[in-house]
Coordinates of C-alpha atoms in Angstrom, one line a residue:
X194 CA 52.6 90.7 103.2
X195 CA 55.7 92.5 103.8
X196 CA 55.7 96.0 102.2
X197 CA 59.4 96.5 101.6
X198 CA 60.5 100.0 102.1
X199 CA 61.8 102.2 98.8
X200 CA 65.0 103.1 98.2
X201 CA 65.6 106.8 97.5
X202 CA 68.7 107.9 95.6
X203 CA 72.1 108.4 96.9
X204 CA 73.1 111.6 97.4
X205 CA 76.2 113.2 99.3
X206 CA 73.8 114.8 101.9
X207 CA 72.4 111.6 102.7
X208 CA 75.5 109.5 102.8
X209 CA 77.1 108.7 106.7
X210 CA 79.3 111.5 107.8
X211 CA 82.6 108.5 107.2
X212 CA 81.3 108.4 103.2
X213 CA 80.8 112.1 103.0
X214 CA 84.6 112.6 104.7
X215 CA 86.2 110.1 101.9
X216 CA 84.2 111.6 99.2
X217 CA 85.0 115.3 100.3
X218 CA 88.5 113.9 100.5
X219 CA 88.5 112.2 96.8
X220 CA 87.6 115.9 95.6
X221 CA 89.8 118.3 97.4
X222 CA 92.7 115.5 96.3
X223 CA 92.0 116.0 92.8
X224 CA 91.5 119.8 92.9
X225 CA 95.2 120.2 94.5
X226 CA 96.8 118.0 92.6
X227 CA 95.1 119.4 88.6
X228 CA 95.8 122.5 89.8
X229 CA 99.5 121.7 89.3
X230 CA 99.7 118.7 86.9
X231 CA 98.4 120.1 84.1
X232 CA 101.0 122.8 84.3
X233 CA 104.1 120.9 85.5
X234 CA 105.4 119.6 81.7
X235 CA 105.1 123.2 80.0
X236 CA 107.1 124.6 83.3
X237 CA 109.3 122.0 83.4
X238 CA 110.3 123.0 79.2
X239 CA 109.9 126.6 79.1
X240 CA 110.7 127.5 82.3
X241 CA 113.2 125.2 83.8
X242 CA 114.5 124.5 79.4
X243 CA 114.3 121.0 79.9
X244 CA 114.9 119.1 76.7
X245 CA 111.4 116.9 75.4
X246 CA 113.0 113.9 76.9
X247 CA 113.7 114.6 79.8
X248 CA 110.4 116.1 80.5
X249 CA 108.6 112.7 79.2
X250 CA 110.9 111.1 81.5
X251 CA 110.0 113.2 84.8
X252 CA 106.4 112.6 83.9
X253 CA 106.5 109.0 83.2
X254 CA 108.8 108.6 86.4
X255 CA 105.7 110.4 88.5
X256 CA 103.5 107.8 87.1
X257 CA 105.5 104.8 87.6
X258 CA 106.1 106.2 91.5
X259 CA 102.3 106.7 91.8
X260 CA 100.4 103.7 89.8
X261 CA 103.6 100.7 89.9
X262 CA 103.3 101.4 94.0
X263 CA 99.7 101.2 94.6
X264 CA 100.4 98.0 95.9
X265 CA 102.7 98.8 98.5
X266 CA 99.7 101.7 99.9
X267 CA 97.4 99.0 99.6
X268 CA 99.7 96.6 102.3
X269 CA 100.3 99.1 104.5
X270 CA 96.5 100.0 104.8
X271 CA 95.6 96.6 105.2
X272 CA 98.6 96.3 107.7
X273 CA 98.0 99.9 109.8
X274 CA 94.7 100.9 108.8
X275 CA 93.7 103.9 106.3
X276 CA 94.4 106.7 109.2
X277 CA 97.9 106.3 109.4
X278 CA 98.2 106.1 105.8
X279 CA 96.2 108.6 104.5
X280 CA 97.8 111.2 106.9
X281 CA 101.1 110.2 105.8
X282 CA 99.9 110.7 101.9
X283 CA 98.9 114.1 103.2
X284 CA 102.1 115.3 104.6
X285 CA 104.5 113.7 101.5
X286 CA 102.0 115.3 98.9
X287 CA 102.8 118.8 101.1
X288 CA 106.3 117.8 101.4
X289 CA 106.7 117.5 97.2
X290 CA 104.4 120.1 96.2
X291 CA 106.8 123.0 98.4
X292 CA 109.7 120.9 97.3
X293 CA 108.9 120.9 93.4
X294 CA 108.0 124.9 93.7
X295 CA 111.8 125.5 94.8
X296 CA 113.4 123.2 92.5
X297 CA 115.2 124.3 90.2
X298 CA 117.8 121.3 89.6
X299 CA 117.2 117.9 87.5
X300 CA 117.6 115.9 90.3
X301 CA 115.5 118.3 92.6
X302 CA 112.7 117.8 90.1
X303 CA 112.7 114.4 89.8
X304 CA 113.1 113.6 93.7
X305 CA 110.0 116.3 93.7
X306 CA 107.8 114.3 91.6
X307 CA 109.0 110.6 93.5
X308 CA 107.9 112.0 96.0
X309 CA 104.3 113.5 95.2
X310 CA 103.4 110.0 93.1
X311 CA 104.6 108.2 95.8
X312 CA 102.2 110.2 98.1
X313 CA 99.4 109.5 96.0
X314 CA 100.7 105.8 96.0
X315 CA 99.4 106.0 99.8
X316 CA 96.9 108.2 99.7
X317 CA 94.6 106.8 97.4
X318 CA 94.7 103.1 97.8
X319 CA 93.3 103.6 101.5
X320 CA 90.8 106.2 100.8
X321 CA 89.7 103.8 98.0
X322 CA 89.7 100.5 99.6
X323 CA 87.9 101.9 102.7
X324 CA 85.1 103.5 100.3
X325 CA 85.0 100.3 99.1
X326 CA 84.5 98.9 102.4
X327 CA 82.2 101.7 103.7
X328 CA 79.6 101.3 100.7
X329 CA 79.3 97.3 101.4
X330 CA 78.4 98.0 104.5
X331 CA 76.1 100.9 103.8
X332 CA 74.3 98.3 100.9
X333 CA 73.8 95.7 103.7
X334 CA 72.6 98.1 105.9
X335 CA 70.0 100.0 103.1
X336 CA 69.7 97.9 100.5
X337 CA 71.1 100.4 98.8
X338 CA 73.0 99.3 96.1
X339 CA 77.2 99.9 96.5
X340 CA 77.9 101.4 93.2
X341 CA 75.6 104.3 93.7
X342 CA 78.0 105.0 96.6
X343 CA 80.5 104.2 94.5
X344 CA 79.1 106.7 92.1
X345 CA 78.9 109.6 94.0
X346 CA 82.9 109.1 95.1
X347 CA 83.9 109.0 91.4
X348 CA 81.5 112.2 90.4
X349 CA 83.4 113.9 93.1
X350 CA 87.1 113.0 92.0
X351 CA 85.7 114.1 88.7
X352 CA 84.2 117.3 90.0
X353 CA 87.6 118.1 91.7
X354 CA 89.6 117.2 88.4
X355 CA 87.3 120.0 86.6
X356 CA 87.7 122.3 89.1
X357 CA 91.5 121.7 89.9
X358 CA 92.6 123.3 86.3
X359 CA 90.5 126.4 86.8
X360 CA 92.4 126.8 90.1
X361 CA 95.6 126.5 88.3
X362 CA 94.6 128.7 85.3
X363 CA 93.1 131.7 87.8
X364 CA 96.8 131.8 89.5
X365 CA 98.5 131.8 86.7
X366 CA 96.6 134.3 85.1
X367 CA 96.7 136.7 88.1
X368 CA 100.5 136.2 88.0
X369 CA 101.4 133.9 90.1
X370 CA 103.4 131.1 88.4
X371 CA 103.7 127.6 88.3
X372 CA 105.4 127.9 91.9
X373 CA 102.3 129.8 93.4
X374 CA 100.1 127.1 91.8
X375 CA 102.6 124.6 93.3
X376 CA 102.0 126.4 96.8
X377 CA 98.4 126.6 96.7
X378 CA 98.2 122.7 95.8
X379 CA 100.1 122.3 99.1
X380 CA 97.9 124.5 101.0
X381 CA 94.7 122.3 100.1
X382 CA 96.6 119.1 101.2
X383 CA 97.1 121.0 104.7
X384 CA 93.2 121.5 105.0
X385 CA 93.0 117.7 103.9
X386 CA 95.5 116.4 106.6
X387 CA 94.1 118.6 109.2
X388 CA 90.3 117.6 108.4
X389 CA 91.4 113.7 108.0
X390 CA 93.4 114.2 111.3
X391 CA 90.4 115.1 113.5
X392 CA 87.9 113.4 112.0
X393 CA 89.3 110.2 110.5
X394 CA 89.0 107.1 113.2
X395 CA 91.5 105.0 114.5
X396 CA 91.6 102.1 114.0
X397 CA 93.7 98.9 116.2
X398 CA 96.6 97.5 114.1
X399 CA 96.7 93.9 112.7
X400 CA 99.0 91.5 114.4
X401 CA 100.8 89.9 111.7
X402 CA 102.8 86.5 112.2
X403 CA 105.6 85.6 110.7
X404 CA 105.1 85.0 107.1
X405 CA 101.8 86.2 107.0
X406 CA 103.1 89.3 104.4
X407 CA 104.2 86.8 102.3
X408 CA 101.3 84.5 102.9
X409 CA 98.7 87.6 102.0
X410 CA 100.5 88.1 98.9
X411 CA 100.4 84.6 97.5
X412 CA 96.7 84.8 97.9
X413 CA 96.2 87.7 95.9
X414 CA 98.3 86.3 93.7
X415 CA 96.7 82.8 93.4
X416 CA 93.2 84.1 93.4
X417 CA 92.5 84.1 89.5
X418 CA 88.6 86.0 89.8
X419 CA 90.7 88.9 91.1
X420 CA 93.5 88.5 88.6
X421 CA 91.1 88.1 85.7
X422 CA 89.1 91.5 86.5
X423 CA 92.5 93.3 87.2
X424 CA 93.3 92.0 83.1
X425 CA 89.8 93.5 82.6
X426 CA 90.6 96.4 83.9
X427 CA 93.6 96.8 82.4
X428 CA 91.7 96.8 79.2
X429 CA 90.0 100.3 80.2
X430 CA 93.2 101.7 81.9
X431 CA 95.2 101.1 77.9
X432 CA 92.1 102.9 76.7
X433 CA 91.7 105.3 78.1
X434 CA 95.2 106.3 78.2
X435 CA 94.2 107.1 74.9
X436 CA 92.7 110.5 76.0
X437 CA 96.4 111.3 75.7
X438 CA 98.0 109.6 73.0
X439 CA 95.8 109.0 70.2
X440 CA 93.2 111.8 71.2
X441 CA 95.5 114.5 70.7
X442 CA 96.7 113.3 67.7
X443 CA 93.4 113.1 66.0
X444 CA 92.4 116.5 66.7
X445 CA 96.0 117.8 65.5
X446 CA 94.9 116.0 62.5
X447 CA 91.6 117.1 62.5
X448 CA 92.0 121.1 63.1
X449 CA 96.1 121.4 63.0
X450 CA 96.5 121.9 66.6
X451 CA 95.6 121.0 70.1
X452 CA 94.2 124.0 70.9
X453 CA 90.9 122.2 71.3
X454 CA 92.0 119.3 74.0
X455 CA 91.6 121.3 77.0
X456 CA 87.6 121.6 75.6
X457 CA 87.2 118.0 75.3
X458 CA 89.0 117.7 78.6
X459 CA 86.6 119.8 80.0
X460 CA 83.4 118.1 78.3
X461 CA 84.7 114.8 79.4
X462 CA 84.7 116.2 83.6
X463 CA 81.3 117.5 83.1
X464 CA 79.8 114.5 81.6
X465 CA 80.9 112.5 85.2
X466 CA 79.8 115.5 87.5
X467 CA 76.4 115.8 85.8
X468 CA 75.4 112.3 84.6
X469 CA 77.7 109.5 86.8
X470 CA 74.7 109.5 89.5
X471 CA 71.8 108.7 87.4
X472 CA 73.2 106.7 85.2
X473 CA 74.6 104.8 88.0
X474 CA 71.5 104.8 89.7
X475 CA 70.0 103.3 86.7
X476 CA 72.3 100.5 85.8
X477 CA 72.4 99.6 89.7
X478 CA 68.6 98.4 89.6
X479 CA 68.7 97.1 86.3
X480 CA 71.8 95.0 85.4
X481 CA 74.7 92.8 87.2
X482 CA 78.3 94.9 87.7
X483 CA 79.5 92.1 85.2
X484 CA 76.9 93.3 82.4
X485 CA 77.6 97.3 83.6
X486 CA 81.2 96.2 83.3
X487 CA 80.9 94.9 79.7
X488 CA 78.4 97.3 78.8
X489 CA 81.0 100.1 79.7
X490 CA 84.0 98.4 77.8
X491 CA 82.0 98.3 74.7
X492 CA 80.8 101.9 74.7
X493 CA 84.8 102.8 74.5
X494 CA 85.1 100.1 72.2
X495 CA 82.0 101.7 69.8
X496 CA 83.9 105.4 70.8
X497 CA 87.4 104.3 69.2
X498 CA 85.6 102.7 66.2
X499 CA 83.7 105.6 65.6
X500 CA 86.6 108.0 65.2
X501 CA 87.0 106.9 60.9
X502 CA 83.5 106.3 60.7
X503 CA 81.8 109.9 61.9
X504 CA 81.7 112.6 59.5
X505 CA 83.7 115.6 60.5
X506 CA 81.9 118.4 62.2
X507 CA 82.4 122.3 63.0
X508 CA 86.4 122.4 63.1
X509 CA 86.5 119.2 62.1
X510 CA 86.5 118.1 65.7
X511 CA 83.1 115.7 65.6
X512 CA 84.9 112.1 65.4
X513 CA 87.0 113.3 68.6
X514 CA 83.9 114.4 70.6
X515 CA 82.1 111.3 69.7
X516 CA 85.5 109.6 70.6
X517 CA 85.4 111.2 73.9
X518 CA 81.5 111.3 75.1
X519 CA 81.4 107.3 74.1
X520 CA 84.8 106.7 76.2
X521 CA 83.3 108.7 79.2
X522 CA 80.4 106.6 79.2
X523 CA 81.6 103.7 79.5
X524 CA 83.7 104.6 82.2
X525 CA 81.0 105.9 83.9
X526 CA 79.5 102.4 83.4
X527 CA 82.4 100.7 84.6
X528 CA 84.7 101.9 86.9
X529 CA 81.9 101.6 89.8
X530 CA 81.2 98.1 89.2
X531 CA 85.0 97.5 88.8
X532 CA 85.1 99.2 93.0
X533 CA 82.0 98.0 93.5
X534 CA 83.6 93.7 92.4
X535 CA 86.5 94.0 94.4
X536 CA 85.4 93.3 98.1
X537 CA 83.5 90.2 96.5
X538 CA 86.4 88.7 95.0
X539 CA 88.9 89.1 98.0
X540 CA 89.4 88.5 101.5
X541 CA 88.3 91.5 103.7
X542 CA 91.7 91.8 105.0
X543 CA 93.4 91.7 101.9
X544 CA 91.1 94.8 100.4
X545 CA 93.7 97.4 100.7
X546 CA 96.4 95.0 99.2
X547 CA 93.7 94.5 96.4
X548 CA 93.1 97.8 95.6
X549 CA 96.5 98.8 95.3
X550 CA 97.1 95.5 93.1
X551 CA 94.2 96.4 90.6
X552 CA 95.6 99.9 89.8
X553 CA 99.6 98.5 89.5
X554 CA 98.7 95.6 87.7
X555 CA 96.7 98.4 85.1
X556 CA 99.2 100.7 85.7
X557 CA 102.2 98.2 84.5
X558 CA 99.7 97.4 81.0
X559 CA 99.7 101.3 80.8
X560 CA 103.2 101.1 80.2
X561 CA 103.0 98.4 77.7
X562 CA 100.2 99.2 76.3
X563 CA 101.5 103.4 75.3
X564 CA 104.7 101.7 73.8
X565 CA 102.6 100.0 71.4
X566 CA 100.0 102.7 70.6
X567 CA 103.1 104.3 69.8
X568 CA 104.1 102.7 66.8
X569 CA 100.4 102.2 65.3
X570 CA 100.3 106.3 65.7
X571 CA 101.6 107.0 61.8
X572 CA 99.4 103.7 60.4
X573 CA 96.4 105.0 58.7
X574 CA 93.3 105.8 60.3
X575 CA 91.6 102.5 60.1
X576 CA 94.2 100.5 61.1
X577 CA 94.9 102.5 64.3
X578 CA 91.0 103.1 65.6
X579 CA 90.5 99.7 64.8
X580 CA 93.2 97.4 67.0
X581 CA 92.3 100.1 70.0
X582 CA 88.6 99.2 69.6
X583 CA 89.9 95.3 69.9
X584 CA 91.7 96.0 73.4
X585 CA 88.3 97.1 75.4
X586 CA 86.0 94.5 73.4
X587 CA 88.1 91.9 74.2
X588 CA 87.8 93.1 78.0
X589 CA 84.0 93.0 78.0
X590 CA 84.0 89.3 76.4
X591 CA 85.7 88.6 79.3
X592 CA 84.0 90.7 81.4
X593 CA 80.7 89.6 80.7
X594 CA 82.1 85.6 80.3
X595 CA 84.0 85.4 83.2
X596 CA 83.8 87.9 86.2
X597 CA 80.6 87.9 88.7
X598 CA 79.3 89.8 91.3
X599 CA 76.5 89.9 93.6
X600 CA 73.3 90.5 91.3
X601 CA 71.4 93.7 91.1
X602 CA 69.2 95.1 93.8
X603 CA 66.0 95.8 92.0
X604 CA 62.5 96.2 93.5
X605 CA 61.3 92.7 93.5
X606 CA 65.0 91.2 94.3
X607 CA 66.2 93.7 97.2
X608 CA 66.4 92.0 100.3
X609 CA 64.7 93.2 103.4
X610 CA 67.5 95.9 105.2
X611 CA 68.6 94.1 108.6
X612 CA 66.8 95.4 111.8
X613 CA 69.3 98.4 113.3
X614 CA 69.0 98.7 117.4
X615 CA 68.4 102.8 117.8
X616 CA 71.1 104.3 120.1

């Protein structure tokens, strides 16, 4: 009998020296660009007296540039490779960050923050897709199942989200201002390009005939498993949008300010960093990413109904923490098995295009979705909690009635890991 060898726990240290680059990449992006973000709409009011509108139009502008253009990153990875396309992220993010510390004009702002969104437009889609990529070929190589991979990636964009507000915070504090903050985002993105520059392989270009952009498109676009999980996803991506539209608004209500967010923020970051590996690491060997993926959608679901239903704690602030341990949860749940269902539901070739795809298609039901949060913000209580708990439990019907994926890799299941000649 064949004794089948056990599979230890991902951990960074024992992840290939390509995973451990994009993972150290996912964290030092995040760090540089929270430790501006979180900053840029107070400067832009008090310090550059831009009127309310005009900042939510400069930040909804960055979004749009980043999230609506995914999909073009994605082609071009797909088309060039991620080198090219990660490096050119890099110097654009550099480019912004020094631009947006100098501006001083409407229009230098807003071509600032085209210009770091669009950055991140190619930035992440490759670094993404080619995780994607590298943690199917580590799971065939292993057995190791992808979304523990996939796990340790997002723990480390959380760990650099936690960790870029601090940054910001300290240089602020010491004195420095938004533009030092600005300046020191810039200089990370310098250590990034010059790491990703050395170390990132190159890869040959794709010869493309003519029509095959347009023929790469259509099938994305035609292939209705990938369309349906990008409507699933969409679900989370509305809901958790939530963290800043209906969140702070419930602990205005709650405690008459939002003095408390930046905790919940905070409590939300450390949940992923702490927890996102073994619960991963559990819900790999025991369940499919479809039942993960629906499991995860109704945690949120359970987190916005719970909001009128938990009793108010110290401050008042109880229903919001529930609100916000419930929602982090489930996206701990989720968003590996949503990276993790990709490369199974496309073409190889197409993953970049994919990736990109997934997060503008969500990014495009963002839009929609905050105009109508919007309007249910003055309905009472009930009303409100209850039609956002709708939107993610109707995503994990279809989650759990529709979209598959390659079953879990538990002890009895796991196939044998493929003989690897020794160099």
């Amino acid at each position: 009998m064949t004794v089948r060898p056990e599979v230890r726990p991902v951990t960074g240290a024992r992840l290939k020296p390509y995973i451990r680059l994009l993972t150290a990449t996912q964290f030092a992006f995040n760090t540089g660009f929270y430790a501006v973000l979180p900053y840029l709409a107070a400067h832009l009011g008090d310090g550059l007296g831009m009127a309310g509108w005009l900042v939510g139009l400069v930040l909804g502008l960055r979004t749009f540039s980043q999230q609506g253009l995914f999909v073009v990153g994605g082609a071009l990875t797909d088309r060039h490779g991620p080198r090219p396309v990660v490096l050119a992220g890099c110097a654009l993010r550099i480019a912004g960050f020094c631009w947006l510390a100098l501006a001083s004009s409407t229009a230098g702002v807003i071509g600032a923050v085209l210009l770091i969104g669009f950055a991140a437009a190619l930035f992440s889609p490759a670094v993404e897709s080619e995780t994607a990529r590298s943690a199917v070929t580590y799971e065939k190589e292993t057995g190791t199942p992808r979304a523990q991979v996939l796990a340790v990636f997002s723990a480390a964009g959380q760990a650099g989200a936690f960790l870029g507000p601090l940054l910001g915070s300290l240089l602020l504090l010491l004195g420095g201002g938004f533009r030092t903050a600005c300046l020191a985002g810039a200089v990370v993105f310098v250590a990034v390009l010059a790491g990703h520059a050395r170390l990132m392989p190159r890869r040959p270009r794709r010869e493309r005939t003519a029509g095959a952009a347009a023929a790469t498109v259509r099938d994305v676009l035609v292939n209705k498993p990938f369309l349906l999980l990008c409507l699933v996803h969409s679900t989370y991506l509305v809901s958790y949008n939530q963290l800043y539209l209906a969140l702070p608004e419930e602990v205005e209500r709650a405690t008459g300010s939002q003095a408390a967010l930046g905790g919940l923020f905070a409590l939300s970051s450390l949940l992923v960093v702490v927890a996102q590996l073994p619960l991963t690491r559990w819900s790999a060997r025991r369940i499919a990413p479809r039942t993960a993926l629906a499991a995860g959608l109704g945690l949120v679901a359970a987190g916005f109904a719970a909001v009128p239903l938990a009793p108010g704690g110290p401050a008042g602030l109880l229903p919001a923490a529930v609100f916000v341990v419930l929602l982090t949860l489930g996206q701990m749940l989720l968003v590996p098995a949503v990276r993790g269902l990709v490369p199974d539901l496309v073409d190889d070739r197409r993953l970049g295009l994919a990736t990109g795809a997934l997060s503008s298609v969500s990014g495009l039901a963002v839009l929609v979705g905050s105009a109508a949060t919007g309007t249910l913000l003055g309905a009472p209580d009930g009303v409100m909690w209850t039609v956002l708990a709708a939107v993610p439990l109707t995503g994990a019907v279809l989650a759990l009635g529709t979209v598959r994926g390659p079953r879990p890799e538990g002890p009895t299941a796991r196939p044998e890991p493929p003989d690897v000649p020794k160099s």
